[in-house]
mmCIF file of C-alpha atoms in Angstrom:
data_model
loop_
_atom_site.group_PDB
_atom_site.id
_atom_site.type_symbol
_atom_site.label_atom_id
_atom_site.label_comp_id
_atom_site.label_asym_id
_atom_site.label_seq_id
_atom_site.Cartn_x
_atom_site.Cartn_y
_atom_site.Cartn_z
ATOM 1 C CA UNK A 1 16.330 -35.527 3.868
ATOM 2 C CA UNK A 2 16.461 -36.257 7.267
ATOM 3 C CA UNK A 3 12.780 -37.648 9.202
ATOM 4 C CA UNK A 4 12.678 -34.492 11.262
ATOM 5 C CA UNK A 5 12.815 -32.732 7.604
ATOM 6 C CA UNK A 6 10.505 -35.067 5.924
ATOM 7 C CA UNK A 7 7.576 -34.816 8.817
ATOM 8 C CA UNK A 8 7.661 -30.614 7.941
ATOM 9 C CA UNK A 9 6.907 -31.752 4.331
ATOM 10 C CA UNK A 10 3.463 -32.119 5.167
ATOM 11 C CA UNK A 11 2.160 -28.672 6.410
ATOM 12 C CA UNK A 12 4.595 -27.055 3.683
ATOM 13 C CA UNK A 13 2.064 -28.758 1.216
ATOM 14 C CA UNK A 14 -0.860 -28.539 2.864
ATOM 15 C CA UNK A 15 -0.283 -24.154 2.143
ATOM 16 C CA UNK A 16 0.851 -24.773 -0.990
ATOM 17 C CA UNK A 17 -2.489 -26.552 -1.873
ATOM 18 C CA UNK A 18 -4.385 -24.210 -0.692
ATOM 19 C CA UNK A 19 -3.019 -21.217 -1.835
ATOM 20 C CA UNK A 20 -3.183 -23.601 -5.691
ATOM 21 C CA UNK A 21 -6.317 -24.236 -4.623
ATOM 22 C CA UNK A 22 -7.830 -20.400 -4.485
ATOM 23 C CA UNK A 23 -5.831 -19.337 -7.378
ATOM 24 C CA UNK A 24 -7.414 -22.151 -8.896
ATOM 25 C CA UNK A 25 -11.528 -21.538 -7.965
ATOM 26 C CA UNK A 26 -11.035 -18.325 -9.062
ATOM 27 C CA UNK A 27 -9.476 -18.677 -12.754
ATOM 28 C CA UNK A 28 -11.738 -21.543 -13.480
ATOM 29 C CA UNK A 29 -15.075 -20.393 -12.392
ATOM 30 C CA UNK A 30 -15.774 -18.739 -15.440
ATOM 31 C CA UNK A 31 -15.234 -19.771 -19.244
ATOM 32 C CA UNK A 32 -12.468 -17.763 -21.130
ATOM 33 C CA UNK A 33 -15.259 -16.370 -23.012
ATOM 34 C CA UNK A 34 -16.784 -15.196 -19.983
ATOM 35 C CA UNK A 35 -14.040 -13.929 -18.393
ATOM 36 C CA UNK A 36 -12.815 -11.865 -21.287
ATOM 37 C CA UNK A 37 -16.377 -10.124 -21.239
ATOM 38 C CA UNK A 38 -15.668 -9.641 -17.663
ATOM 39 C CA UNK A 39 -12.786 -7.937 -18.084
ATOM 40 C CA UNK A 40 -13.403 -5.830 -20.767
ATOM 41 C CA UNK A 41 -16.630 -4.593 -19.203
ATOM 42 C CA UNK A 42 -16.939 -0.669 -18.763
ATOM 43 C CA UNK A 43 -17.320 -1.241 -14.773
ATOM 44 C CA UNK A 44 -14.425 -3.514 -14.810
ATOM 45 C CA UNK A 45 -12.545 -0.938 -16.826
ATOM 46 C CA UNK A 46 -13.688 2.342 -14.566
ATOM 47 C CA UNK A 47 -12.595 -0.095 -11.607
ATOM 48 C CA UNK A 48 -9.262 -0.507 -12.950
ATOM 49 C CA UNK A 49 -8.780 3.170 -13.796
ATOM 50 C CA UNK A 50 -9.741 4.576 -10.930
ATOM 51 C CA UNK A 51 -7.561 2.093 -8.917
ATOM 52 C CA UNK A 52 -4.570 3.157 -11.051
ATOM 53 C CA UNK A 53 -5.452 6.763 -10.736
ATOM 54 C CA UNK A 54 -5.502 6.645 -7.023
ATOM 55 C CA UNK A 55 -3.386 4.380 -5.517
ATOM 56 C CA UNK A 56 -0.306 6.704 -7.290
ATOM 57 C CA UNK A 57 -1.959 9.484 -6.447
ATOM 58 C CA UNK A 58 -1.464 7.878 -2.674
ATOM 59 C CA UNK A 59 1.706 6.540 -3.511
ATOM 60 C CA UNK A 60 2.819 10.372 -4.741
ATOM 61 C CA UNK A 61 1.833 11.655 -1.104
ATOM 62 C CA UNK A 62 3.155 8.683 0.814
ATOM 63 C CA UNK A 63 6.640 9.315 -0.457
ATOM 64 C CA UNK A 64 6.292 13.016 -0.132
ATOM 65 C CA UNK A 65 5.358 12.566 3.292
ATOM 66 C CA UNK A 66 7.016 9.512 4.393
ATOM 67 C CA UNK A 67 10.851 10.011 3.001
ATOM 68 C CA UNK A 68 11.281 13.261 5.012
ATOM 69 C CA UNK A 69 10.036 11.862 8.032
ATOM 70 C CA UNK A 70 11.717 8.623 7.714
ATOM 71 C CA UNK A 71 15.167 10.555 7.010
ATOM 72 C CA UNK A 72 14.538 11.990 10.638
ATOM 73 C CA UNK A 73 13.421 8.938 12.673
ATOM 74 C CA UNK A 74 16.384 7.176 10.874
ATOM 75 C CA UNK A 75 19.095 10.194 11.598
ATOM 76 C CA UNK A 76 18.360 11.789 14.928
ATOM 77 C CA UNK A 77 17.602 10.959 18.436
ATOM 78 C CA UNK A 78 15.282 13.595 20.158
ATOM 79 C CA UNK A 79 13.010 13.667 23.688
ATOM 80 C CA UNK A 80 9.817 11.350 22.811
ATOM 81 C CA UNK A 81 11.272 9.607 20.030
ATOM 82 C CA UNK A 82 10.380 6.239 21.748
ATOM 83 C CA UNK A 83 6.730 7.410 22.082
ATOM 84 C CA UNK A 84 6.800 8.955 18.307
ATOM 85 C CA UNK A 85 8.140 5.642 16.947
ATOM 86 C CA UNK A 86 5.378 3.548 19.191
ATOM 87 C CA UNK A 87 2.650 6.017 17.090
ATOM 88 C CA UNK A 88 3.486 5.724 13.551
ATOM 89 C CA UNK A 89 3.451 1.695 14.293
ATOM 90 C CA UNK A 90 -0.598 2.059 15.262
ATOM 91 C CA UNK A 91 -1.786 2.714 11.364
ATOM 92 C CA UNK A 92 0.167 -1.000 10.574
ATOM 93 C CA UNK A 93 -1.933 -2.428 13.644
ATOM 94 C CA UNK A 94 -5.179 -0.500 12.912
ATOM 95 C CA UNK A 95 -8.142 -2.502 11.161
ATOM 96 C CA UNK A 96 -8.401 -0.620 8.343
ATOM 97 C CA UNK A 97 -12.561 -0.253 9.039
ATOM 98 C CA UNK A 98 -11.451 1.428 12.152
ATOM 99 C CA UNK A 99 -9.010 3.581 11.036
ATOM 100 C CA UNK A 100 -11.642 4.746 7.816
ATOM 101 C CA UNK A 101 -13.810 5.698 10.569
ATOM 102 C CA UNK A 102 -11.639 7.811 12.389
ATOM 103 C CA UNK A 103 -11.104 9.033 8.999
ATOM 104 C CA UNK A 104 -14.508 9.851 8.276
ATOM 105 C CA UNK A 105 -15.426 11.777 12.010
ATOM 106 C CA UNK A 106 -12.231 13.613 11.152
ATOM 107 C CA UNK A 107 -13.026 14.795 8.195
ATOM 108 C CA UNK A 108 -16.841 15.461 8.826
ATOM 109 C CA UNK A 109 -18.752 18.864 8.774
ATOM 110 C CA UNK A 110 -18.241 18.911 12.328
ATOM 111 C CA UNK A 111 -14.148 18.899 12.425
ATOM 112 C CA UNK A 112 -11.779 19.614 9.242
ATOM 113 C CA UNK A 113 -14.626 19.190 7.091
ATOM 114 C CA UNK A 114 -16.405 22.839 7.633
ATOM 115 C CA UNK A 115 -13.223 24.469 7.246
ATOM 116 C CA UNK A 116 -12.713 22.463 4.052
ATOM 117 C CA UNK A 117 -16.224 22.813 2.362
ATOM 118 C CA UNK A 118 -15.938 27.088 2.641
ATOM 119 C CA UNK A 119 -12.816 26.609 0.585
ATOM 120 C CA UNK A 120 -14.785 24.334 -2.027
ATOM 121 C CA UNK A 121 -12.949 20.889 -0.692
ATOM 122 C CA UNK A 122 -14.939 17.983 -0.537
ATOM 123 C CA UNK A 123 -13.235 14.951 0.736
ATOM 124 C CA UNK A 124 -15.824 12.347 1.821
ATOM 125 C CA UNK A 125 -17.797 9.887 -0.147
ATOM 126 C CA UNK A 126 -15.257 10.908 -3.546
ATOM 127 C CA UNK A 127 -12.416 9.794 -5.440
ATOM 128 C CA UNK A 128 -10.711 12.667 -3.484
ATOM 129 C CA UNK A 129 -11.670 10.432 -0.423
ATOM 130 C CA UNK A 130 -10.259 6.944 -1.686
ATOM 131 C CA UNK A 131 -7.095 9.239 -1.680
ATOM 132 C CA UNK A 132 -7.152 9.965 1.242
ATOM 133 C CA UNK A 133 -8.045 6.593 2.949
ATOM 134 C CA UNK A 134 -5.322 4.711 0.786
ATOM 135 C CA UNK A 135 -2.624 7.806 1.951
ATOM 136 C CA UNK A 136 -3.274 7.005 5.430
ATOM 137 C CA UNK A 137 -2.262 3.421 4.568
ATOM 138 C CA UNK A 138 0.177 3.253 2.124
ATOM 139 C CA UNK A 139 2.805 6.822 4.342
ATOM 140 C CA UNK A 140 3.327 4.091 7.011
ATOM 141 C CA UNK A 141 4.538 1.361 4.935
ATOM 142 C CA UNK A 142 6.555 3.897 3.002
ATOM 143 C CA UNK A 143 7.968 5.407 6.526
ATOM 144 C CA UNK A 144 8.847 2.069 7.850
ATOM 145 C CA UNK A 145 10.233 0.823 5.256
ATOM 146 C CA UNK A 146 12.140 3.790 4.245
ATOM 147 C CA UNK A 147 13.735 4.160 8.116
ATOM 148 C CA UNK A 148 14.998 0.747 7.486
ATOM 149 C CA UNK A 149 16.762 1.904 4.146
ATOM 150 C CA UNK A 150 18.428 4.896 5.704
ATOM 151 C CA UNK A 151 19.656 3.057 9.082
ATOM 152 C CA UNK A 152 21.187 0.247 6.678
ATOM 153 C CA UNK A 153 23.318 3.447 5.693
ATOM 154 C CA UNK A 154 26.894 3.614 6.799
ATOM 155 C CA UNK A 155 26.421 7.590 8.035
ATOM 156 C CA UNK A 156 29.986 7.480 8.465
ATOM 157 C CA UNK A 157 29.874 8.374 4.700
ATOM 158 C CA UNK A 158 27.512 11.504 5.065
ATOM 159 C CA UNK A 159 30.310 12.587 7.675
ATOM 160 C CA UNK A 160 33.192 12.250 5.331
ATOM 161 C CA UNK A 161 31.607 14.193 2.775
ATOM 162 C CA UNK A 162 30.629 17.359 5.520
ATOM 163 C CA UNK A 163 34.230 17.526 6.435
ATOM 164 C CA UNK A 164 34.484 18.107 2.587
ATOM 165 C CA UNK A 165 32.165 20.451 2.797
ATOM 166 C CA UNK A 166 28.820 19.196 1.932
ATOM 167 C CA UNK A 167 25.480 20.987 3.748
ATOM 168 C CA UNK A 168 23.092 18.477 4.707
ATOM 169 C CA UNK A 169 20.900 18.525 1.873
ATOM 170 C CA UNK A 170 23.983 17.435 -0.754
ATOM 171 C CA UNK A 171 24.276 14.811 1.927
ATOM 172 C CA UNK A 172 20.479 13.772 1.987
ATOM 173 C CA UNK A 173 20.256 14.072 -2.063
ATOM 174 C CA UNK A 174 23.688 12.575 -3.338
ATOM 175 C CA UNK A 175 24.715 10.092 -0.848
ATOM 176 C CA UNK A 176 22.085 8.887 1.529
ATOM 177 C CA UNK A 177 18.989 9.175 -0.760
ATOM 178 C CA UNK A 178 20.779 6.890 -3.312
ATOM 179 C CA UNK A 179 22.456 4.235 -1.172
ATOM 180 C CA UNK A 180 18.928 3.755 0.110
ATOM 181 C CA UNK A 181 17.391 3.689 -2.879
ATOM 182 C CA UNK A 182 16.671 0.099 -3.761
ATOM 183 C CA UNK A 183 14.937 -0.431 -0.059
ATOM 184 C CA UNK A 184 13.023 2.818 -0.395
ATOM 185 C CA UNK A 185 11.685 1.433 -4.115
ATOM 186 C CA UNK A 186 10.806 -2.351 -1.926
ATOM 187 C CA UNK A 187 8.777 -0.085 0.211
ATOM 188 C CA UNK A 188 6.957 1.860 -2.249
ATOM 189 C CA UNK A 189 5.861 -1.467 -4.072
ATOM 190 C CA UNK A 190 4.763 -2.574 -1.096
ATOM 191 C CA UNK A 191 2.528 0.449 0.076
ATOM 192 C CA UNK A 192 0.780 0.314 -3.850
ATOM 193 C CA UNK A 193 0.205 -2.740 -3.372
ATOM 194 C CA UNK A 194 -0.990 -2.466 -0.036
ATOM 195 C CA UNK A 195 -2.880 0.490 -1.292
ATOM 196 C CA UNK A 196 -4.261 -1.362 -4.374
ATOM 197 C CA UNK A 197 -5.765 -4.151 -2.183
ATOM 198 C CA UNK A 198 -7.263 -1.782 0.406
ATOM 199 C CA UNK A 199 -11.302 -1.752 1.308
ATOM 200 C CA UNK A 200 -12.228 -1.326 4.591
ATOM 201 C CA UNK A 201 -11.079 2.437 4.993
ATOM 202 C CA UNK A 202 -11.790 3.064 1.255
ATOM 203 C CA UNK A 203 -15.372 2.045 2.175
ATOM 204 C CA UNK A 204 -15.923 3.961 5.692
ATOM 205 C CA UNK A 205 -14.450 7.231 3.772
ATOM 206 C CA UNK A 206 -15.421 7.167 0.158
ATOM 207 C CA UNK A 207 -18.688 4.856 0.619
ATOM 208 C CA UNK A 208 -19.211 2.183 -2.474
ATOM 209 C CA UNK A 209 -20.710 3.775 -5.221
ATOM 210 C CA UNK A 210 -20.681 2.461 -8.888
ATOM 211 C CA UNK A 211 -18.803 4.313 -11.353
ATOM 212 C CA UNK A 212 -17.619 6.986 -8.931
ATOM 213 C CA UNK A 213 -15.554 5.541 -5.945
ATOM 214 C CA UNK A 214 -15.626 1.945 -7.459
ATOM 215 C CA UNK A 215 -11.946 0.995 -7.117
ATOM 216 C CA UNK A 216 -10.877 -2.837 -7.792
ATOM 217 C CA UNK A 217 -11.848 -4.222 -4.153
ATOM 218 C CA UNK A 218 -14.537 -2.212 -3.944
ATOM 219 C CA UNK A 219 -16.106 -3.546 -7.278
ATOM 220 C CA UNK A 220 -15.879 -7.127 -6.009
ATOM 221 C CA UNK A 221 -17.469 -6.716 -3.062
ATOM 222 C CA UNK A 222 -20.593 -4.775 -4.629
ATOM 223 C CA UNK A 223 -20.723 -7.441 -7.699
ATOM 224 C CA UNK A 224 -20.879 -10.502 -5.361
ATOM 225 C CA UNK A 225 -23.155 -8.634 -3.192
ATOM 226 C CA UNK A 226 -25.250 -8.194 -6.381
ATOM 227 C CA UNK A 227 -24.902 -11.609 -7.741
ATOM 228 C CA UNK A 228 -22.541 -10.666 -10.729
ATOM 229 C CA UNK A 229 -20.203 -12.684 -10.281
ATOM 230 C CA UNK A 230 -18.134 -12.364 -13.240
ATOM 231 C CA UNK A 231 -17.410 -8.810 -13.018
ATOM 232 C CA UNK A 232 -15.954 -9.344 -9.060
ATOM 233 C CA UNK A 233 -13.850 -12.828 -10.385
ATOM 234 C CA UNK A 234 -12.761 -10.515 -13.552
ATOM 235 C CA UNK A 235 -11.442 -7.587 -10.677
ATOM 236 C CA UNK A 236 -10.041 -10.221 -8.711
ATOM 237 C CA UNK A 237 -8.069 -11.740 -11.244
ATOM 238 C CA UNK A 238 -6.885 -8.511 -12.034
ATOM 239 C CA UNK A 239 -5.828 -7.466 -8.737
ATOM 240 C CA UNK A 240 -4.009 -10.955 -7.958
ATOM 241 C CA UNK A 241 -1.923 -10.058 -11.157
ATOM 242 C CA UNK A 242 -1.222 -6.683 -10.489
ATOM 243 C CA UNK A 243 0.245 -8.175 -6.953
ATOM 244 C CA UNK A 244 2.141 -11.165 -9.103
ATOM 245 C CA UNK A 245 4.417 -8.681 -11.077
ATOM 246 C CA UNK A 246 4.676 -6.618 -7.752
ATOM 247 C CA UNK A 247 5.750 -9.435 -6.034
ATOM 248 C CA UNK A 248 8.348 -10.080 -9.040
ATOM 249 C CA UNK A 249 9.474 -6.550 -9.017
ATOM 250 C CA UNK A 250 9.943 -6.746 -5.267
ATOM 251 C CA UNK A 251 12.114 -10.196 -5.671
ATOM 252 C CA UNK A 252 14.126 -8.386 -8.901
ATOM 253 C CA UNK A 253 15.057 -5.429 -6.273
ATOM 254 C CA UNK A 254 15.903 -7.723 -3.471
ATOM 255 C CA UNK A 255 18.315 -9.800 -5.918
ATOM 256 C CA UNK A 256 19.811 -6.282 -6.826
ATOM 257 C CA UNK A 257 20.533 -5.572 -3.225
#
């Protein structure tokens, strides 16, 4: 190791401390005992659930949403592409308190939500809502990451099989779809996972109410507010390993590739 090399040693370890370091606080502030309570307590349990529930649920309409869209941004050139691409880059920048709120006057009484409440659909301050928010988050990540997987496509081969006759769906569903499959399935661990950890939108749109919109984040935030602090270490723990065997699943896919 050369001096140059050994001199970079130092801030390497200094983040690897400190990333020990909060792993650390948080598995040993409470006793296993405790901790077990923790996280087999019926808040800690609804939490979990409801996470679960809706971060596919946002993961389901990412990819519905995202694929298509990503398929065209990846495949075509058309007048205002540059400005299109430059738009669906300002959710990724967005603080996610900001973009809840945007959320929230756009789906008020006063816009989309009037027409939505005469046909019985309530959206704010629900589960339905915490849907919605992580959506909004998680269709970027899936759309970005998706365009990536289809441009890494040699189109040559979606050419070779129209002059064989192939329309363009056969070409979308048999060839492209699959070569970019193992990049589209790094992006959609990525968005659930981004989607898991999410809290400012979820809070501006689906407020932060126990046992109805009380997703992971959410229930750490109200039990520290509230002083229990084993419930929010038992929901963080739980989130941090939900994002440790993402993590490995994203590495396992990457290794495929």
């Amino acid at each position: 190791m050369t001096r140059f090399e050994r001199l970079l040693v130092l801030p390497l370890a200094l983040i690897a401390l400190m990333i020990v370091g909060v792993l650390g606080a948080l598995a040993l502030r409470l006793r296993p005992g405790e901790l077990a309570a923790a996280v087999t307590a019926p808040e800690t349990l609804f939490a979990l659930r409801l996470s679960l529930l809706t971060s596919a649920a946002a993961l389901a309409i990412a990819l519905l949403l995202g694929l298509p869209a990503a398929y065209l941004m990846a495949r075509r050139r058309f007048p205002g592409r540059a400005l299109l691409d430059t738009l669906l880059d300002v959710p990724l920048v967005m603080p996610p308190l900001v973009a809840g709120l945007g959320l929230l006057f756009l789906f008020g009484r006063p816009m989309l939500g009037g027409p939505l409440a005469t046909l019985g659909i309530e959206l704010l301050f629900s589960p339905a809502g915490v849907v919605l928010a992580l959506a909004f988050i998680a269709t970027t990540v899936v759309l970005r990451s998706a365009a990536a997987a289809f441009r890494a496509v040699d189109p040559g081969y979606g050419a070779a099989a129209r002059t064989l006759g192939a329309g363009a769906w056969e070409v979308f569903w048999q060839i492209d779809l699959p070569l970019a499959g193992r990049g589209i399935a790094a992006g959609a661990v990525l968005a659930w996972a981004r989607a898991l950890g999410e809290f400012g939108a979820t809070l501006m749109v689906a407020g932060a109410t126990r046992f109805h919109t009380e997703t992971l984040p959410m229930a750490v935030f109200l039990n520290i507010a509230t002083g229990e602090t084993g419930v929010a270490i038992a929901c963080a723990l739980i989130l941090l390993a939900v994002a440790l065997l993402m993590l490995l699943a994203m590495r396992g896919l990457a290794r495929r590739e």
